Amino acid sequence: MDITAHMHQLGQQARAAARAMARADTATRNRALSLIADAIERDADLLRAANARDLEAAQAAGLAPALMDRLALSSAAIATMVAGLRQIVALPDPVGEISNMKVRPSGIQVGQMRVPLGVIGIIYEARPNVTVDAAGLCIKSGNAAILRGGSEAIHCNRALATLVAEGLVGAGLPQAAVQVVDTVDRAAVGALITMPQYVDVIVPRGGKGLIARLMAEATVPMIKHLDGICHVYIDDKADIDKALAIAFNAKCHRYGTCNTMETLLVARGIAPTVLPRLAELYATKDVELRADPEAFAILAGYPHLVAATEEDWSTEYLAPILAIKVVAGIDEAMDHIDAYSSKHTESIITEDHSGAMRFLREVDSASVMINASTRFADGFEYGLGAEIGISNDKLHARGPVGLEGLTSLKYVVFGHGEVRN
Amino acid sequence: MDITAHMHQLGQQARAAARAMARADTATRNRALSLIADAIERDADLLRAANARDLEAAQAAGLAPALMDRLALSSAAIATMVAGLRQIVALPDPVGEISNMKVRPSGIQVGQMRVPLGVIGIIYEARPNVTVDAAGLCIKSGNAAILRGGSEAIHCNRALATLVAEGLVGAGLPQAAVQVVDTVDRAAVGALITMPQYVDVIVPRGGKGLIARLMAEATVPMIKHLDGICHVYIDDKADIDKALAIAFNAKCHRYGTCNTMETLLVARGIAPTVLPRLAELYATKDVELRADPEAFAILAGYPHLVAATEEDWSTEYLAPILAIKVVAGIDEAMDHIDAYSSKHTESIITEDHSGAMRFLREVDSASVMINASTRFADGFEYGLGAEIGISNDKLHARGPVGLEGLTSLKYVVFGHGEVRN
């Protein structure tokens, strides 16, 4: 099979389906989502059987335990997928809304209509739930999707593709509105990210290595984040209890997520008070602390204490490891963040209003927080309903990306025969 | 001089200046704009002298008359530049506004704050007024700018750069907030579009050839349109008087602009009525009509009638030439637009509500109009106050791009010590 030709064919089919999706009304798109949810519920046993084949092959191939975990599709995971689809049905339709309507002196009325982007390419690892989540968000937002999941999940993804197609066709929508790439050949990814004539945007979900590789080759624009080097800054005007709770939660709630704190900055005035008490908390989780000389001196005696090197300030550990630096105050904290942050999420802990508002205004990251855990940087927590990914870029969508990030605004003009003078 | 090293230095300076610009309050940025306007007014004679040197060199080099026109800076053009800056002062500040604020079940409050993009690179032809317009829009929106104008305007741009710097410094802002590239070496452009570490977005303003060249090489994202192949579709339910006025205005108001109609589609039912009357109007301007066989038969006897070829449907004439095609109705019109439009602006002329709303919803262009001339697709006409350019892309900004297109939204979270469960 000529992979490039095959991918171009998928692209052409997606482009044609995208026009039909953009025309489809809300009820039709919701009906497709409900039918897919019903079909998944009905065929849960078949899905688990397909997943068992994937797991067997993956075990034989020696897949790492963490990846095996992500690949596994339990009954609970299937129920969550179904519930997720029904939540998407309940979300308001982003498409067709006209906003900012105004009458101009010429007599024309100008506004902006929210419209689907067109064709979305999604590249992800061997996680079957992403197949359903992504399909659901693309259908709801009136887009066509081309999904390329990790090859280890191929049997399960094939089974899911059949059920998604059943729902689309059942609602009278084109089957090609969601196409699952049915080949494990990696050339399919190379083709998908270099056909801007068929694909409007790529949403890659995966580790830093995958994203960096795609960035180097893609000619289709991407909604992506490379990594999450998130900071919490404890100001000398911080409430100690809030500081302890947030700095512990931001590191220890989950280690492997992109919104986990990787570097803690502490104001010099409060460091001797707050760091020893924080160390007691981190000790309960055996968190390794990589400290700059000043923090190192304060933390002397902590069982997992290491001297930080320059590299620590730009490392995403995704592990029970935390870099700690003592700073003079808010300005040095913001300078450090400006130099080392991946512009994902930063939080200041302070009771000082002016300092908090400066931090909010001046820190150039996708999410900037006051007195809250960085772990809140998430589509569900922000109320987007669901998220297709997170963007650290400034153009188009920034931060957690929900249905709105899969749409665009076009200008609409209502005239009455007006011409320009 | 090592051009790449020089451009990287400008980039570093711009990046540092961008932080100061993002911090600057509204009054400070407006003060800089007013001081620049005052300085230009004061030094109008010096500017005309610098422009005279450019014009002399351009004439000696045999620059085309149309380009000489754009290069020339009359007293009226200087007054327009000054008035433009003062209009920008009067526009609302887009930066700092927080919208969509909501309280989430966790207790945190989430909203979105509008923030500057950072560093904007602008590449344009030898039009001194663009130097001032672009500087004004970037200063107002809290960005730093690197401006690279056509080399023929170098003396005038140098003089303007001095006045812009005077205004910035006078308001206490960094001089590097607006840097005019002071070399005619074309390698400067190559460097500017390939330094994403310093430049957040490129806005190219120029002909299709320039844009296509930049697209092939740029690694910095661009806000751009390649060309404007705009359509007017006269439906068989059109009001004839509106159809005549709009089809004449959309072609003949100005030939060289990107929102000028290049192809006219006419429904079969109304073509015999409307085309002969339109031909009378076009004849007064000696417009050449390139007609498909059906329109050709109706227009027989028109003095400048040519049989259209396939190429005509995708040609931006920028001249008194118009392609005309008879279609069965709205579906064939939308199919033709889907196949040939550059997705800039399309207008339907009809009194039929359902057809009009289908066209508005289904046509996938940056501006879609009902009963209005395509010439209205313009930042001033839409009420944006001023425009930095026009985008045919779907990501980020689409259509005329004003101050808002030079900004981004970041999530802001107000917490009270919340952690994730």
mmCIF file of N, CA and C in Angstrom, chain B residues 72-150:
data_model
loop_
_atom_site.group_PDB
_atom_site.id
_atom_site.type_symbol
_atom_site.label_atom_id
_atom_site.label_comp_id
_atom_site.label_asym_id
_atom_site.label_seq_id
_atom_site.Cartn_x
_atom_site.Cartn_y
_atom_site.Cartn_z
ATOM 1 N N ALA B 72 5.390 57.812 -2.537
ATOM 2 C CA ALA B 72 5.301 59.267 -2.331
ATOM 3 C C ALA B 72 4.579 59.613 -1.030
ATOM 4 N N LEU B 73 5.116 60.610 -0.304
ATOM 5 C CA LEU B 73 4.523 61.043 0.965
ATOM 6 C C LEU B 73 4.150 62.515 0.843
ATOM 7 N N SER B 74 2.899 62.754 0.479
ATOM 8 C CA SER B 74 2.426 64.133 0.317
ATOM 9 C C SER B 74 2.105 64.727 1.684
ATOM 10 N N SER B 75 1.860 66.055 1.709
ATOM 11 C CA SER B 75 1.434 66.692 2.961
ATOM 12 C C SER B 75 0.146 66.061 3.442
ATOM 13 N N ALA B 76 -0.747 65.742 2.497
ATOM 14 C CA ALA B 76 -2.020 65.124 2.877
ATOM 15 C C ALA B 76 -1.775 63.751 3.502
ATOM 16 N N ALA B 77 -0.817 62.989 2.930
ATOM 17 C CA ALA B 77 -0.536 61.652 3.464
ATOM 18 C C ALA B 77 0.032 61.758 4.881
ATOM 19 N N ILE B 78 0.868 62.784 5.104
ATOM 20 C CA ILE B 78 1.417 62.981 6.457
ATOM 21 C C ILE B 78 0.298 63.333 7.430
ATOM 22 N N ALA B 79 -0.614 64.179 6.993
ATOM 23 C CA ALA B 79 -1.743 64.544 7.863
ATOM 24 C C ALA B 79 -2.585 63.306 8.172
ATOM 25 N N THR B 80 -2.759 62.413 7.180
ATOM 26 C CA THR B 80 -3.540 61.186 7.381
ATOM 27 C C THR B 80 -2.850 60.266 8.404
ATOM 28 N N MET B 81 -1.500 60.186 8.309
ATOM 29 C CA MET B 81 -0.741 59.383 9.265
ATOM 30 C C MET B 81 -0.957 59.890 10.688
ATOM 31 N N VAL B 82 -0.881 61.208 10.840
ATOM 32 C CA VAL B 82 -1.038 61.822 12.165
ATOM 33 C C VAL B 82 -2.455 61.578 12.685
ATOM 34 N N ALA B 83 -3.428 61.767 11.805
ATOM 35 C CA ALA B 83 -4.821 61.540 12.218
ATOM 36 C C ALA B 83 -5.022 60.074 12.598
ATOM 37 N N GLY B 84 -4.386 59.173 11.849
ATOM 38 C CA GLY B 84 -4.500 57.739 12.137
ATOM 39 C C GLY B 84 -3.992 57.418 13.532
ATOM 40 N N LEU B 85 -2.838 57.993 13.885
ATOM 41 C CA LEU B 85 -2.288 57.757 15.230
ATOM 42 C C LEU B 85 -3.248 58.260 16.303
ATOM 43 N N ARG B 86 -3.827 59.444 16.068
ATOM 44 C CA ARG B 86 -4.735 60.005 17.088
ATOM 45 C C ARG B 86 -6.021 59.185 17.191
ATOM 46 N N GLN B 87 -6.429 58.565 16.055
ATOM 47 C CA GLN B 87 -7.578 57.651 16.127
ATOM 48 C C GLN B 87 -7.233 56.419 16.963
ATOM 49 N N ILE B 88 -5.997 55.949 16.818
ATOM 50 C CA ILE B 88 -5.589 54.767 17.593
ATOM 51 C C ILE B 88 -5.575 55.093 19.094
ATOM 52 N N VAL B 89 -5.142 56.319 19.426
ATOM 53 C CA VAL B 89 -5.183 56.743 20.835
ATOM 54 C C VAL B 89 -6.613 56.631 21.364
ATOM 55 N N ALA B 90 -7.570 57.012 20.528
ATOM 56 C CA ALA B 90 -8.972 57.049 20.978
ATOM 57 C C ALA B 90 -9.606 55.662 21.082
ATOM 58 N N LEU B 91 -8.987 54.645 20.496
ATOM 59 C CA LEU B 91 -9.568 53.299 20.555
ATOM 60 C C LEU B 91 -9.455 52.729 21.969
ATOM 61 N N PRO B 92 -10.407 51.873 22.361
ATOM 62 C CA PRO B 92 -10.280 51.256 23.690
ATOM 63 C C PRO B 92 -9.046 50.354 23.754
ATOM 64 N N ASP B 93 -8.432 50.305 24.937
ATOM 65 C CA ASP B 93 -7.252 49.456 25.145
ATOM 66 C C ASP B 93 -7.703 48.001 25.188
ATOM 67 N N PRO B 94 -7.184 47.149 24.289
ATOM 68 C CA PRO B 94 -7.617 45.751 24.316
ATOM 69 C C PRO B 94 -6.965 44.951 25.446
ATOM 70 N N VAL B 95 -5.897 45.481 26.028
ATOM 71 C CA VAL B 95 -5.065 44.682 26.935
ATOM 72 C C VAL B 95 -5.570 44.743 28.375
ATOM 73 N N GLY B 96 -5.594 43.603 29.039
ATOM 74 C CA GLY B 96 -5.896 43.562 30.472
ATOM 75 C C GLY B 96 -7.335 43.205 30.779
ATOM 76 N N GLU B 97 -8.198 43.298 29.787
ATOM 77 C CA GLU B 97 -9.612 42.968 29.986
ATOM 78 C C GLU B 97 -9.753 41.500 30.410
ATOM 79 N N ILE B 98 -10.537 41.253 31.431
ATOM 80 C CA ILE B 98 -10.807 39.860 31.852
ATOM 81 C C ILE B 98 -12.249 39.535 31.489
ATOM 82 N N SER B 99 -12.430 38.430 30.789
ATOM 83 C CA SER B 99 -13.777 38.054 30.347
ATOM 84 C C SER B 99 -14.096 36.629 30.772
ATOM 85 N N ASN B 100 -15.337 36.235 30.604
ATOM 86 C CA ASN B 100 -15.800 34.865 30.866
ATOM 87 C C ASN B 100 -15.488 34.373 32.275
ATOM 88 N N MET B 101 -15.506 35.285 33.237
ATOM 89 C CA MET B 101 -15.177 34.908 34.610
ATOM 90 C C MET B 101 -16.294 34.040 35.188
ATOM 91 N N LYS B 102 -15.920 32.899 35.753
ATOM 92 C CA LYS B 102 -16.948 32.067 36.395
ATOM 93 C C LYS B 102 -16.385 31.358 37.616
ATOM 94 N N VAL B 103 -17.266 31.058 38.544
ATOM 95 C CA VAL B 103 -16.865 30.322 39.747
ATOM 96 C C VAL B 103 -17.074 28.841 39.465
ATOM 97 N N ARG B 104 -16.066 28.039 39.757
ATOM 98 C CA ARG B 104 -16.164 26.600 39.507
ATOM 99 C C ARG B 104 -16.517 25.867 40.802
ATOM 100 N N PRO B 105 -17.046 24.660 40.684
ATOM 101 C CA PRO B 105 -17.422 23.913 41.898
ATOM 102 C C PRO B 105 -16.280 23.757 42.897
ATOM 103 N N SER B 106 -15.036 23.737 42.433
ATOM 104 C CA SER B 106 -13.893 23.607 43.342
ATOM 105 C C SER B 106 -13.690 24.847 44.197
ATOM 106 N N GLY B 107 -14.303 25.972 43.798
ATOM 107 C CA GLY B 107 -14.121 27.218 44.526
ATOM 108 C C GLY B 107 -13.273 28.238 43.790
ATOM 109 N N ILE B 108 -12.453 27.774 42.850
ATOM 110 C CA ILE B 108 -11.629 28.732 42.111
ATOM 111 C C ILE B 108 -12.517 29.548 41.169
ATOM 112 N N GLN B 109 -12.052 30.769 40.853
ATOM 113 C CA GLN B 109 -12.699 31.577 39.823
ATOM 114 C C GLN B 109 -11.787 31.575 38.608
ATOM 115 N N VAL B 110 -12.341 31.281 37.429
ATOM 116 C CA VAL B 110 -11.547 31.192 36.203
ATOM 117 C C VAL B 110 -12.056 32.200 35.193
ATOM 118 N N GLY B 111 -11.150 32.911 34.549
ATOM 119 C CA GLY B 111 -11.519 33.820 33.462
ATOM 120 C C GLY B 111 -10.402 33.879 32.454
ATOM 121 N N GLN B 112 -10.544 34.742 31.471
ATOM 122 C CA GLN B 112 -9.495 34.899 30.460
ATOM 123 C C GLN B 112 -9.096 36.361 30.362
ATOM 124 N N MET B 113 -7.794 36.615 30.415
ATOM 125 C CA MET B 113 -7.280 37.982 30.323
ATOM 126 C C MET B 113 -6.659 38.196 28.946
ATOM 127 N N ARG B 114 -7.009 39.323 28.338
ATOM 128 C CA ARG B 114 -6.430 39.638 27.027
ATOM 129 C C ARG B 114 -5.036 40.232 27.223
ATOM 130 N N VAL B 115 -4.058 39.673 26.555
ATOM 131 C CA VAL B 115 -2.658 40.073 26.739
ATOM 132 C C VAL B 115 -1.994 40.264 25.371
ATOM 133 N N PRO B 116 -0.930 41.069 25.314
ATOM 134 C CA PRO B 116 -0.230 41.250 24.033
ATOM 135 C C PRO B 116 0.371 39.931 23.558
ATOM 136 N N LEU B 117 0.589 39.822 22.247
ATOM 137 C CA LEU B 117 1.233 38.620 21.712
ATOM 138 C C LEU B 117 2.712 38.599 22.063
ATOM 139 N N GLY B 118 3.358 39.756 22.087
ATOM 140 C CA GLY B 118 4.790 39.805 22.408
ATOM 141 C C GLY B 118 5.553 40.636 21.386
ATOM 142 N N VAL B 119 6.167 39.948 20.430
ATOM 143 C CA VAL B 119 6.945 40.648 19.397
ATOM 144 C C VAL B 119 6.311 40.362 18.035
ATOM 145 N N ILE B 120 5.981 41.443 17.316
ATOM 146 C CA ILE B 120 5.352 41.327 15.997
ATOM 147 C C ILE B 120 6.375 41.763 14.945
ATOM 148 N N GLY B 121 6.600 40.931 13.944
ATOM 149 C CA GLY B 121 7.438 41.318 12.812
ATOM 150 C C GLY B 121 6.554 41.704 11.646
ATOM 151 N N ILE B 122 6.815 42.862 11.057
ATOM 152 C CA ILE B 122 5.972 43.308 9.937
ATOM 153 C C ILE B 122 6.854 43.544 8.719
ATOM 154 N N ILE B 123 6.493 42.892 7.631
ATOM 155 C CA ILE B 123 7.272 42.973 6.396
ATOM 156 C C ILE B 123 6.371 43.576 5.334
ATOM 157 N N TYR B 124 6.804 44.682 4.745
ATOM 158 C CA TYR B 124 5.912 45.391 3.823
ATOM 159 C C TYR B 124 6.714 46.054 2.729
ATOM 160 N N GLU B 125 5.958 46.588 1.757
ATOM 161 C CA GLU B 125 6.613 47.195 0.605
ATOM 162 C C GLU B 125 6.962 48.647 0.909
ATOM 163 N N ALA B 126 7.386 49.364 -0.091
ATOM 164 C CA ALA B 126 7.885 50.728 0.127
ATOM 165 C C ALA B 126 6.730 51.710 0.296
ATOM 166 N N ARG B 127 6.056 51.608 1.437
ATOM 167 C CA ARG B 127 4.927 52.487 1.751
ATOM 168 C C ARG B 127 5.154 53.077 3.127
ATOM 169 N N PRO B 128 5.656 54.306 3.207
ATOM 170 C CA PRO B 128 6.037 54.875 4.511
ATOM 171 C C PRO B 128 4.878 54.929 5.504
ATOM 172 N N ASN B 129 3.634 55.064 4.997
ATOM 173 C CA ASN B 129 2.511 55.165 5.935
ATOM 174 C C ASN B 129 2.332 53.876 6.740
ATOM 175 N N VAL B 130 2.725 52.730 6.157
ATOM 176 C CA VAL B 130 2.589 51.463 6.892
ATOM 177 C C VAL B 130 3.508 51.460 8.116
ATOM 178 N N THR B 131 4.672 52.094 8.008
ATOM 179 C CA THR B 131 5.597 52.176 9.145
ATOM 180 C C THR B 131 4.891 52.770 10.362
ATOM 181 N N VAL B 132 4.173 53.852 10.129
ATOM 182 C CA VAL B 132 3.517 54.550 11.240
ATOM 183 C C VAL B 132 2.266 53.800 11.698
ATOM 184 N N ASP B 133 1.450 53.325 10.749
ATOM 185 C CA ASP B 133 0.246 52.571 11.129
ATOM 186 C C ASP B 133 0.616 51.347 11.970
ATOM 187 N N ALA B 134 1.600 50.596 11.489
ATOM 188 C CA ALA B 134 1.969 49.347 12.165
ATOM 189 C C ALA B 134 2.563 49.638 13.538
ATOM 190 N N ALA B 135 3.441 50.651 13.611
ATOM 191 C CA ALA B 135 4.018 51.020 14.906
ATOM 192 C C ALA B 135 2.908 51.404 15.873
ATOM 193 N N GLY B 136 1.951 52.190 15.369
ATOM 194 C CA GLY B 136 0.852 52.652 16.219
ATOM 195 C C GLY B 136 0.031 51.497 16.780
ATOM 196 N N LEU B 137 -0.333 50.548 15.911
ATOM 197 C CA LEU B 137 -1.157 49.420 16.363
ATOM 198 C C LEU B 137 -0.395 48.532 17.342
ATOM 199 N N CYS B 138 0.887 48.337 17.106
ATOM 200 C CA CYS B 138 1.676 47.492 18.010
ATOM 201 C C CYS B 138 1.851 48.158 19.371
ATOM 202 N N ILE B 139 2.120 49.469 19.379
ATOM 203 C CA ILE B 139 2.273 50.169 20.660
ATOM 204 C C ILE B 139 0.960 50.114 21.440
ATOM 205 N N LYS B 140 -0.142 50.410 20.757
ATOM 206 C CA LYS B 140 -1.447 50.423 21.436
ATOM 207 C C LYS B 140 -1.762 49.060 22.052
ATOM 208 N N SER B 141 -1.422 47.986 21.337
ATOM 209 C CA SER B 141 -1.761 46.643 21.819
ATOM 210 C C SER B 141 -0.687 46.064 22.746
ATOM 211 N N GLY B 142 0.297 46.893 23.151
ATOM 212 C CA GLY B 142 1.275 46.461 24.153
ATOM 213 C C GLY B 142 2.325 45.500 23.635
ATOM 214 N N ASN B 143 2.513 45.486 22.320
ATOM 215 C CA ASN B 143 3.529 44.624 21.730
ATOM 216 C C ASN B 143 4.795 45.402 21.387
ATOM 217 N N ALA B 144 5.878 44.691 21.161
ATOM 218 C CA ALA B 144 7.057 45.266 20.530
ATOM 219 C C ALA B 144 7.004 44.892 19.051
ATOM 220 N N ALA B 145 7.580 45.752 18.206
ATOM 221 C CA ALA B 145 7.518 45.527 16.762
ATOM 222 C C ALA B 145 8.893 45.628 16.139
ATOM 223 N N ILE B 146 9.110 44.771 15.141
ATOM 224 C CA ILE B 146 10.279 44.904 14.275
ATOM 225 C C ILE B 146 9.721 45.122 12.871
ATOM 226 N N LEU B 147 10.027 46.291 12.295
ATOM 227 C CA LEU B 147 9.442 46.672 11.009
ATOM 228 C C LEU B 147 10.490 46.589 9.912
ATOM 229 N N ARG B 148 10.097 45.948 8.808
ATOM 230 C CA ARG B 148 11.004 45.834 7.679
ATOM 231 C C ARG B 148 10.245 46.311 6.430
ATOM 232 N N GLY B 149 10.434 47.563 6.093
ATOM 233 C CA GLY B 149 9.755 48.129 4.931
ATOM 234 C C GLY B 149 10.597 47.985 3.682
ATOM 235 N N GLY B 150 9.965 48.219 2.541
ATOM 236 C CA GLY B 150 10.659 48.125 1.257
ATOM 237 C C GLY B 150 11.868 49.053 1.214
#
